[in-house]
Amino acid sequence: MDVDHSFGSATRRNVFLGITAAIFVLFGGRLVQLQLIEGSQYRSKSEAQGIKQIPEEPIRGAIFDRNGLVIAADVPSYSVYITPNKITSESRALLAKILRTDTATIDAKIKQYKVNDFSPVRIWRDVDRAAWSRLNELHTELSGISIVSESKRNFAGDLRASHILGYTKEIDKAELESLGDYYIPGDVVGKAGVERAFEDFLRGEKGYRFVMVNNRGQRMGDFEEGKHNISPKNGFDLVLGLDGELQQYAEQLLRGKRGAVVALDPNNGEILAMTSAPDYDPAIFSGVTDRKEYNRVMTDPLKPLFNRATQAVYAPGSTWKMLMALAAMQEGLITPTSTISCGGSFSFGGRSWACHGGHGAVNVRKAIHVSCNVFFYKLGLQMGIDTYNKWASFFHFGQRLGLDVPEGPTLLPSRAYYDKAFGVNKWPKGVMVNLGIGQGELLVNPVQLAAYIGALANGGTWHQPHLVRAVRNKRMNQLQPVDYLSEPLNIPSEYMKPLHEGMFDVVNTPGGTAKNAKLEDIAVAGKTGTAQTPGGGADNAWFVCYAPADKPKIALCVLVENVGFGGTHSAPIARKLVNFFFKREKEAEDRHGIELVRKGGLPPVQKERPEPKPAAPTDTANPTNTTNTTKPTDTSTPHTPRPAPK
């Protein structure tokens, strides 16, 4: 009898096929999930265990003076990186011992800088030679720890230029939030001076190196022979208008004093020297900062971080008198030959306003020569606040000048200011008398005065003072000049002539107040100022000048705080600087000072890493005795072009 097995066989076959299909579907689905849906996630984890992305810092751009002297540049340095998931308690303890710190500090830095458990983080900068040697010697025992070659800032010899250059330091939390996605915790940024103002040019662009590591986090070589590596792009260089040797001498001459020196080229506004005293050594912020030294600078009552050249404010005293005479001539209140009688004092508002002596009938030239107060008392009253404010504004007093470094507020009084301070028609009677000689509520800074003297020196063009002359674009291999504002003031030469003659007489003619600025073979024209200070302290000593008198190449403003007469204390400093600028000779008493290291003897500048060809780029508190007794609000206005006066 035949038996039909087809039903049973077909059933079994179908069941078997169904089970097999289900298994394939299950495994196929799981493979799709692992490889397609979750593949990138697992691939990232796998590569994170075996491949590390190591950032390569670019070389920060160097900073040069006008003569090609390197005054700030990067030099080699070494940093310690830790991969959080690879470090062991033993290697952490050994690392702490080598770095002469404790494991709590290392743990705090890891927590502060960690992005994830697999990415290396920088926890220590500027490892010294002894620690570097030990780290290399014991590298097999330092699981998850690597040493990376980076760089730190180095400076030229005895030249500080601290308020010009500023300094670089590790980025803080607020900067991380405000400066964009380029930075990560532990990066170094410019914190002050041109280092901060030109951060985007100087910093360059990071590169990345992909390396294979073993299960201890130690490097085994470049991943796929480095074909995925991204080379860093080095930062652009800055070329300043600064004369490094003149700057160093100015720093030397202000040592032990409080004050400022600003020297500039009156023909274009380039700052040749800008010194604020006391200053600080920017090198203390480079690499690992010594905590004691840092605290000393930050808590010094003389405020060395404060830039007296741009952030402090002072009454200008008699350095203001040329502006008063110019405004009066332009407005037709006097002519170059008009005379005003000086009997030794001036009575107004129920009080007597003193002069330096009875000068008789004086014209503009003589009034500047002998610094006759009575002449300018009377001009102030004739002029009134509106004309006074208008002409001072043309020279950008009361405004921020748009410098490459931080500026503080200054004060140019106006009708609105006095109406607010005292009430409409309730001003003190002597307001304009006091303003006429550069006292009262008027507050300026040394850079503003230097730019004003530069404009007088060149015959009437105001140039915006500036530090950076050009940027060296390394992508395009070009030196690209930076543009700044120049404003012709359209002042007739017949009005400039008595000012120039009076300033020449101040230095070179008997009866002048600045005989200490005279040079035998270089004609210096200048003006002293001795300005009263709040609280009855000793006067501030001013001297402003330019040279040579017939074809000026340098304009100077010198301020020494609380020492007395400008002709005694500030004029000799200006004389030495003018002489050095033209002759490169220091006076005998200053030759023992440390000299600026010249190009041949500079500390080594870090060699630039090769770059691929392009595809086809502050402490602002006022120091003592620098503000007026009537505390102003910030009435400075931003720098804006102005029409030339009529």
XYZ file of C-alpha atoms in Angstrom:
646
model
C 0.000 0.000 0.000
C 1.424 3.320 -1.049
C 1.807 6.006 1.621
C 1.678 9.697 0.635
C 4.362 11.596 2.538
C 3.984 14.867 0.580
C 1.780 16.652 3.141
C 4.060 15.928 5.991
C 7.172 16.812 4.036
C 5.756 20.054 2.719
C 4.641 21.083 6.179
C 7.947 20.350 7.729
C 9.684 22.153 4.876
C 7.513 25.216 5.259
C 8.029 25.337 8.984
C 11.737 24.990 8.551
C 11.829 27.694 5.899
C 9.750 29.978 8.064
C 12.036 29.512 11.031
C 15.084 30.049 8.840
C 13.578 33.176 7.320
C 12.733 34.537 10.755
C 16.301 33.943 11.926
C 17.666 35.696 8.837
C 15.252 38.577 9.320
C 16.232 38.811 12.979
C 19.962 38.771 12.258
C 19.558 41.017 9.215
C 17.574 43.522 11.210
C 20.158 43.447 13.961
C 22.944 43.975 11.414
C 21.040 46.889 9.867
C 20.616 48.364 13.348
C 24.296 47.894 14.252
C 25.829 48.908 10.934
C 23.459 51.415 9.419
C 21.404 52.883 12.231
C 23.881 52.771 15.126
C 27.035 52.177 13.096
C 28.413 55.709 13.332
C 27.965 55.674 17.098
C 29.873 52.414 17.567
C 32.478 53.400 14.998
C 33.127 56.624 16.927
C 33.516 54.702 20.169
C 35.849 52.210 18.544
C 37.974 54.894 16.965
C 37.967 56.880 20.200
C 39.601 53.869 21.843
C 42.222 53.402 19.112
C 42.555 56.788 17.345
C 43.072 60.106 19.073
C 42.619 63.565 17.612
C 45.518 65.659 18.902
C 45.178 69.431 18.366
C 48.271 71.114 16.927
C 48.575 74.731 17.968
C 49.621 77.238 15.283
C 52.559 79.527 15.859
C 51.144 82.841 17.067
C 52.172 85.723 14.829
C 55.276 87.667 15.830
C 55.289 91.403 16.572
C 57.981 93.596 15.009
C 58.979 97.218 15.510
C 59.417 99.666 12.631
C 63.056 98.610 12.147
C 62.435 94.870 11.948
C 63.250 94.115 15.600
C 61.274 91.153 16.948
C 59.731 92.377 20.189
C 57.333 89.476 20.836
C 57.317 85.988 19.344
C 56.613 82.367 20.182
C 59.348 80.027 21.390
C 59.123 76.239 21.918
C 57.322 74.958 24.964
C 55.839 71.621 26.051
C 52.410 70.831 27.447
C 51.044 67.759 29.233
C 47.863 66.174 27.885
C 45.726 63.549 29.642
C 43.186 61.159 28.133
C 40.632 60.849 30.984
C 39.557 57.244 30.396
C 43.155 55.993 30.194
C 44.781 57.602 33.196
C 45.260 55.397 36.239
C 45.661 56.324 39.877
C 49.317 55.230 39.701
C 50.130 57.379 36.671
C 48.219 60.315 38.190
C 50.282 60.114 41.377
C 53.547 59.840 39.428
C 52.605 62.796 37.224
C 51.804 64.926 40.277
C 55.213 64.126 41.711
C 57.008 65.051 38.473
C 55.092 68.331 38.114
C 55.533 69.127 41.820
C 51.803 69.453 42.438
C 49.076 67.252 43.936
C 46.576 64.852 42.442
C 43.664 67.086 43.495
C 44.998 69.851 41.239
C 45.327 67.430 38.334
C 41.792 66.108 38.892
C 40.438 69.673 39.027
C 42.109 70.511 35.710
C 40.755 67.364 34.069
C 37.263 68.230 35.268
C 37.650 71.833 34.088
C 38.889 71.049 30.583
C 37.368 67.641 29.788
C 35.187 67.448 26.674
C 34.593 63.687 26.914
C 36.359 60.648 28.365
C 38.184 59.814 25.146
C 39.619 63.166 23.992
C 43.003 64.320 25.357
C 42.921 67.541 27.381
C 45.764 69.918 28.153
C 46.267 70.125 31.913
C 49.737 71.689 32.181
C 51.617 74.266 30.114
C 55.269 75.167 29.784
C 56.815 72.099 31.409
C 60.342 72.873 32.590
C 63.370 70.960 31.313
C 63.703 68.726 34.395
C 60.039 67.694 34.303
C 60.208 67.149 30.532
C 63.152 64.790 30.958
C 61.402 62.775 33.679
C 58.174 62.535 31.670
C 60.061 61.128 28.707
C 62.121 58.799 30.856
C 59.042 57.332 32.587
C 56.607 57.439 29.669
C 55.906 53.678 29.859
C 54.597 54.138 33.395
C 52.424 57.136 32.546
C 49.280 55.571 31.169
C 47.012 58.072 29.381
C 49.584 60.884 29.551
C 51.371 62.491 26.602
C 53.694 65.452 26.020
C 52.907 67.791 23.124
C 55.220 70.391 21.610
C 53.562 73.829 21.645
C 54.835 77.353 22.260
C 54.800 80.344 24.589
C 55.389 84.092 24.204
C 58.904 85.490 24.482
C 60.002 89.141 24.581
C 62.987 91.223 23.467
C 65.594 91.814 26.124
C 64.954 94.682 28.520
C 62.189 96.157 26.360
C 58.832 95.734 28.072
C 56.279 97.766 26.088
C 53.778 96.107 28.401
C 50.925 98.554 27.811
C 51.457 98.290 24.058
C 51.922 94.557 23.651
C 49.699 93.398 26.492
C 50.021 89.706 27.267
C 48.573 86.297 26.494
C 46.994 83.986 29.042
C 44.632 81.059 29.317
C 41.098 81.827 28.215
C 38.493 82.248 30.950
C 34.880 81.147 31.057
C 33.413 84.502 30.021
C 35.718 84.676 26.991
C 34.807 81.125 25.980
C 31.178 82.197 25.829
C 31.824 85.443 23.942
C 34.632 84.624 21.495
C 32.967 81.866 19.498
C 33.495 78.179 18.724
C 37.179 78.345 17.767
C 38.391 78.203 21.365
C 38.292 75.363 23.870
C 39.167 75.399 27.584
C 42.904 75.731 28.072
C 43.533 77.806 24.925
C 45.663 80.941 25.195
C 44.307 84.311 24.008
C 45.462 87.915 23.957
C 44.357 89.595 27.172
C 45.487 93.208 26.694
C 47.229 95.575 24.282
C 47.673 94.680 20.614
C 47.757 90.998 21.606
C 44.060 91.370 22.360
C 43.089 93.960 19.738
C 44.584 91.856 16.910
C 43.796 88.410 18.368
C 42.002 87.244 15.212
C 45.086 88.009 13.098
C 47.736 86.747 15.518
C 46.209 83.445 16.651
C 46.286 81.487 13.366
C 44.184 78.340 12.856
C 44.560 75.065 14.723
C 45.557 71.840 13.030
C 44.751 68.284 14.078
C 46.836 65.120 14.099
C 45.179 61.698 14.202
C 47.282 59.109 16.009
C 46.828 55.462 16.906
C 47.080 54.571 20.578
C 47.307 51.302 22.482
C 45.070 50.217 25.356
C 47.174 52.318 27.736
C 46.533 55.485 25.713
C 50.122 55.650 24.437
C 50.829 56.711 20.868
C 51.672 54.041 18.296
C 52.042 56.319 15.244
C 49.960 58.368 12.818
C 46.655 56.928 11.677
C 46.868 55.859 7.989
C 50.298 57.469 7.735
C 48.914 60.909 8.521
C 46.790 61.371 5.414
C 43.911 62.670 7.548
C 46.037 65.146 9.482
C 45.194 68.849 9.149
C 48.177 71.180 9.298
C 47.906 74.300 11.493
C 47.973 77.701 9.822
C 50.325 80.098 11.561
C 49.138 83.503 12.712
C 49.825 86.737 10.853
C 52.640 89.014 12.027
C 52.140 92.615 13.148
C 54.489 95.429 12.196
C 54.248 98.356 14.594
C 55.261 101.960 14.072
C 57.105 101.580 17.376
C 60.800 102.427 17.628
C 61.928 99.669 19.989
C 65.122 101.401 21.091
C 63.337 104.695 21.752
C 60.679 102.802 23.698
C 63.289 101.113 25.881
C 64.991 104.436 26.636
C 61.665 106.047 27.543
C 60.986 103.179 29.933
C 64.410 103.677 31.478
C 63.875 107.429 31.937
C 60.527 106.911 33.688
C 61.824 104.220 36.028
C 60.949 105.098 39.630
C 58.384 107.715 38.544
C 54.654 107.799 37.902
C 53.701 109.152 34.532
C 53.690 108.586 30.798
C 55.565 109.317 27.577
C 53.966 109.318 24.140
C 56.059 109.951 21.022
C 54.570 109.873 17.552
C 55.336 110.745 13.963
C 53.459 114.013 13.343
C 53.243 113.216 9.634
C 51.126 110.078 9.931
C 50.200 109.434 13.605
C 52.376 106.333 14.073
C 53.231 105.926 17.743
C 57.016 105.733 18.109
C 56.958 105.119 21.870
C 54.248 104.852 24.488
C 55.306 104.283 28.071
C 53.292 104.230 31.270
C 55.071 104.082 34.615
C 55.056 102.023 36.641
C 54.689 99.153 34.206
C 54.969 95.372 34.457
C 56.915 92.576 32.810
C 54.584 90.837 30.307
C 56.797 87.741 30.497
C 55.336 86.881 33.918
C 52.064 85.956 32.185
C 53.748 83.760 29.563
C 53.724 80.028 30.229
C 53.101 79.050 33.842
C 52.482 82.198 35.898
C 54.150 82.444 39.271
C 51.286 83.011 41.707
C 53.255 85.314 44.022
C 54.437 87.491 41.141
C 50.924 87.607 39.689
C 49.430 88.661 43.025
C 52.129 91.305 43.475
C 51.256 92.922 40.148
C 47.499 92.689 40.669
C 47.555 94.193 44.179
C 50.272 96.839 43.695
C 48.733 100.156 44.877
C 50.566 101.987 42.055
C 48.523 99.950 39.550
C 51.160 98.852 37.010
C 48.459 97.311 34.776
C 46.830 100.735 34.410
C 47.918 102.579 31.254
C 48.454 106.208 32.224
C 48.997 107.143 28.577
C 45.442 106.239 27.529
C 43.322 105.477 30.601
C 44.273 108.124 33.165
C 42.925 111.667 32.954
C 44.585 114.938 33.911
C 44.163 118.689 33.558
C 46.531 119.694 30.704
C 47.607 123.013 32.245
C 49.515 125.421 30.016
C 49.977 122.891 27.195
C 46.401 123.938 26.316
C 47.326 127.542 25.531
C 48.176 127.053 21.852
C 44.672 125.694 21.242
C 43.129 128.715 22.975
C 45.160 131.131 20.852
C 44.341 129.247 17.641
C 40.603 129.167 18.379
C 40.583 132.880 19.209
C 42.365 133.799 15.963
C 40.100 131.564 13.875
C 37.007 133.121 15.457
C 38.294 136.682 14.909
C 38.555 137.475 18.628
C 42.224 138.430 18.169
C 44.743 138.654 15.363
C 48.311 137.297 15.379
C 49.517 140.762 16.380
C 46.796 141.692 18.892
C 48.035 142.453 22.386
C 46.486 141.933 25.802
C 47.814 143.677 28.877
C 49.145 141.621 31.781
C 49.716 143.381 35.084
C 50.638 140.223 36.996
C 47.092 139.171 37.915
C 43.484 139.342 36.767
C 40.509 140.218 38.938
C 37.207 138.551 38.173
C 34.299 137.108 40.125
C 35.432 138.547 43.409
C 38.875 136.949 43.331
C 42.340 137.576 41.916
C 43.715 135.160 39.301
C 47.520 135.086 39.414
C 50.071 135.124 36.602
C 53.806 134.281 36.627
C 54.671 137.972 36.633
C 53.696 141.271 35.025
C 54.320 140.783 31.302
C 52.870 144.048 29.990
C 51.303 144.056 26.528
C 51.735 140.591 24.998
C 50.724 139.130 21.644
C 50.153 135.446 20.827
C 53.832 134.621 20.313
C 54.913 136.315 23.536
C 52.017 134.870 25.547
C 53.099 131.342 24.616
C 56.795 132.160 25.119
C 56.373 133.358 28.710
C 53.200 131.286 29.404
C 51.196 134.387 30.340
C 48.114 133.270 32.278
C 46.346 136.655 32.120
C 46.363 136.568 28.305
C 44.497 133.249 28.345
C 42.229 134.096 31.277
C 40.839 136.949 29.221
C 40.625 134.865 26.035
C 38.580 132.269 27.878
C 36.035 134.860 28.970
C 35.803 136.332 25.470
C 35.485 132.949 23.833
C 32.700 131.354 25.839
C 31.967 127.683 26.287
C 30.472 126.947 22.861
C 33.448 128.199 20.818
C 35.819 126.598 23.303
C 34.113 123.212 22.971
C 33.893 123.426 19.173
C 37.595 123.991 18.636
C 38.741 121.446 21.182
C 36.456 118.915 19.480
C 38.239 119.434 16.163
C 41.364 118.073 17.868
C 39.291 115.139 19.217
C 39.476 116.076 22.874
C 36.616 114.534 24.827
C 36.565 111.567 22.423
C 38.002 108.098 22.343
C 40.513 108.012 19.514
C 40.004 104.423 18.338
C 43.430 103.263 19.520
C 44.704 99.692 19.377
C 44.706 99.558 23.207
C 42.041 100.341 25.831
C 41.144 104.009 26.363
C 39.474 105.587 29.355
C 36.861 108.356 29.293
C 38.062 111.949 29.103
C 36.059 115.139 29.609
C 35.621 118.157 27.354
C 33.168 120.485 29.166
C 30.195 121.826 27.243
C 27.204 124.028 27.942
C 25.088 120.926 28.515
C 27.654 119.555 30.968
C 27.646 122.707 33.125
C 23.878 123.099 32.951
C 23.545 119.560 34.290
C 26.291 119.976 36.913
C 25.308 123.392 38.287
C 21.916 124.290 36.820
C 21.039 126.593 33.928
C 22.644 130.035 34.412
C 24.043 128.952 37.786
C 27.615 128.206 36.747
C 30.507 129.438 38.905
C 31.750 132.760 37.507
C 35.332 131.570 37.022
C 34.567 128.571 34.821
C 35.885 130.070 31.567
C 38.803 131.795 33.312
C 40.007 128.445 34.633
C 39.384 126.616 31.363
C 41.436 129.221 29.522
C 44.643 127.931 31.106
C 43.829 124.215 30.864
C 42.478 123.760 34.385
C 38.990 123.243 35.790
C 36.797 120.393 34.666
C 38.792 119.717 31.467
C 40.396 116.239 31.527
C 42.672 114.800 28.834
C 45.143 111.958 28.452
C 48.726 112.011 27.122
C 47.894 110.385 23.765
C 45.322 113.089 23.019
C 47.901 115.779 23.790
C 50.541 114.091 21.616
C 48.126 113.931 18.654
C 47.223 117.619 19.174
C 50.896 118.659 19.218
C 51.498 116.524 16.127
C 48.734 118.430 14.314
C 50.278 121.771 15.303
C 53.714 120.534 14.235
C 52.651 119.471 10.734
C 50.736 122.667 10.029
C 47.182 121.564 10.784
C 46.375 117.936 9.916
C 45.100 115.734 12.720
C 46.253 112.128 12.322
C 44.662 109.322 14.289
C 47.381 107.970 16.612
C 47.983 104.256 16.140
C 50.379 101.440 17.014
C 50.015 98.906 14.193
C 51.493 99.951 10.875
C 50.773 96.782 8.875
C 49.752 93.114 9.034
C 51.885 90.472 7.316
C 49.348 88.178 5.641
C 51.071 84.792 5.424
C 48.375 83.225 3.263
C 48.958 85.768 0.503
C 52.579 86.544 1.409
C 51.769 90.247 1.535
C 52.430 93.118 3.931
C 49.052 94.844 4.178
C 49.014 98.412 5.570
C 46.324 99.352 8.089
C 44.401 102.516 7.247
C 43.770 105.274 9.784
C 41.984 108.609 9.693
C 43.660 111.876 8.741
C 41.721 115.143 8.958
C 42.955 118.438 7.476
C 41.857 121.230 9.832
C 42.286 123.948 7.172
C 44.108 126.345 9.498
C 45.663 129.343 7.681
C 49.454 129.439 7.913
C 49.352 133.001 9.314
C 47.615 131.589 12.400
C 50.035 128.691 12.760
C 53.109 130.927 12.512
C 52.854 132.687 15.919
C 52.173 129.356 17.597
C 55.311 127.823 16.072
C 57.381 130.882 16.923
C 56.106 130.969 20.488
C 56.858 127.269 21.026
C 60.355 127.741 19.582
C 60.933 130.625 21.987
C 59.773 128.519 24.962
C 62.833 126.288 24.497
C 65.418 128.468 22.778
C 64.912 132.104 23.828
C 65.703 133.707 27.218
C 62.575 133.975 29.323
C 61.192 130.683 28.023
C 60.051 128.027 30.473
C 61.791 124.998 28.916
C 65.503 125.755 28.675
C 66.097 122.191 29.950
C 64.772 120.865 26.629
C 67.247 122.779 24.461
C 69.655 120.935 22.154
C 72.547 122.676 20.434
C 72.167 121.066 17.008
C 68.468 120.136 16.909
C 65.810 122.868 17.091
C 63.143 121.800 19.566
C 59.830 123.683 19.868
C 57.702 122.972 22.912
C 55.483 124.066 25.773
C 55.589 123.338 29.464
C 52.572 122.750 31.665
C 52.318 122.660 35.440
C 48.840 121.468 36.328
C 47.176 121.518 39.712
C 45.891 118.230 41.098
C 42.863 117.398 43.271
C 43.430 117.347 47.001
C 46.240 119.892 47.033
C 49.037 117.455 46.131
C 52.139 118.446 44.185
C 51.496 119.598 40.614
C 51.693 117.320 37.583
C 54.575 118.194 35.261
C 53.860 118.347 31.511
C 56.037 119.018 28.516
C 54.955 118.768 24.880
C 57.257 119.393 21.931
C 58.227 118.568 18.353
C 61.513 118.498 16.437
C 63.164 119.623 14.268
C 61.188 122.839 14.492
C 61.363 123.527 10.741
C 60.500 120.013 9.519
C 59.152 117.906 12.398
C 59.712 114.149 12.493
C 58.762 113.517 16.105
C 56.141 114.945 18.466
C 56.354 114.209 22.178
C 54.214 114.414 25.293
C 55.874 113.792 28.679
C 53.975 113.660 31.971
C 55.424 113.085 35.427
C 52.860 112.981 38.221
C 53.050 115.058 41.405
C 56.577 116.449 41.081
C 56.082 120.147 40.295
C 57.244 122.268 37.376
C 57.108 120.800 33.863
C 60.229 122.611 32.732
C 62.226 121.044 35.562
C 61.017 117.449 35.483
C 59.484 116.634 32.080
C 61.476 118.830 29.685
C 64.813 117.037 30.399
C 63.214 113.664 29.615
C 61.951 115.031 26.297
C 65.388 116.467 25.478
C 67.039 113.082 26.003
C 64.464 111.274 23.898
C 64.638 113.752 21.012
C 68.425 113.570 21.009
C 68.341 109.763 21.072
C 65.746 109.600 18.293
C 68.023 111.474 15.904
C 71.475 110.374 17.091
C 70.980 107.030 18.863
C 73.033 108.354 21.755
C 72.054 108.259 25.405
C 73.228 110.964 27.759
C 76.165 109.933 29.947
C 74.152 109.472 33.130
C 71.854 106.963 31.403
C 74.456 104.816 29.639
C 74.680 102.341 32.511
C 71.098 101.239 31.818
C 70.444 97.838 30.297
C 70.444 98.100 26.532
C 67.784 96.736 24.264
C 68.768 93.396 22.789
C 69.256 93.952 19.080
C 68.203 91.609 16.294
C 71.335 89.489 16.368
C 71.074 88.788 20.080
C 67.352 88.166 20.524
C 66.140 85.006 22.183
C 65.328 82.489 19.430
C 62.028 82.935 17.665
C 60.203 79.680 17.082
C 60.667 78.394 13.594
C 57.462 78.443 11.649
C 55.716 75.205 10.840
C 55.183 74.747 7.100
C 51.721 75.624 5.930
C 49.802 74.130 3.012
C 49.253 76.407 0.062
C 45.815 78.058 0.023
C 43.247 76.310 -2.180
C 42.557 78.996 -4.653
C 42.210 84.978 4.776
C 42.176 95.097 32.152
C 42.578 96.861 35.304
C 40.913 100.194 34.662
C 40.696 101.799 38.081
C 42.029 105.358 38.160
C 45.312 105.853 40.014
C 45.563 108.467 42.740
C 45.538 112.131 41.707
C 44.506 111.676 38.098
C 40.885 112.765 38.165
C 39.203 116.095 38.638
C 37.502 116.834 41.941
C 34.174 117.065 40.085
C 33.805 113.428 39.112
C 32.540 113.342 35.519
C 30.363 110.783 33.899
C 31.807 109.228 30.754
C 31.301 112.062 28.287
C 33.842 110.777 25.789
C 32.395 110.085 22.394
C 33.557 107.401 19.971
C 36.026 108.503 17.336
C 34.105 109.776 14.304
C 35.249 111.858 11.319
C 34.470 115.536 11.618
C 34.185 118.224 8.957
C 37.089 120.649 8.747
C 36.440 123.888 10.613
C 35.552 126.954 8.614
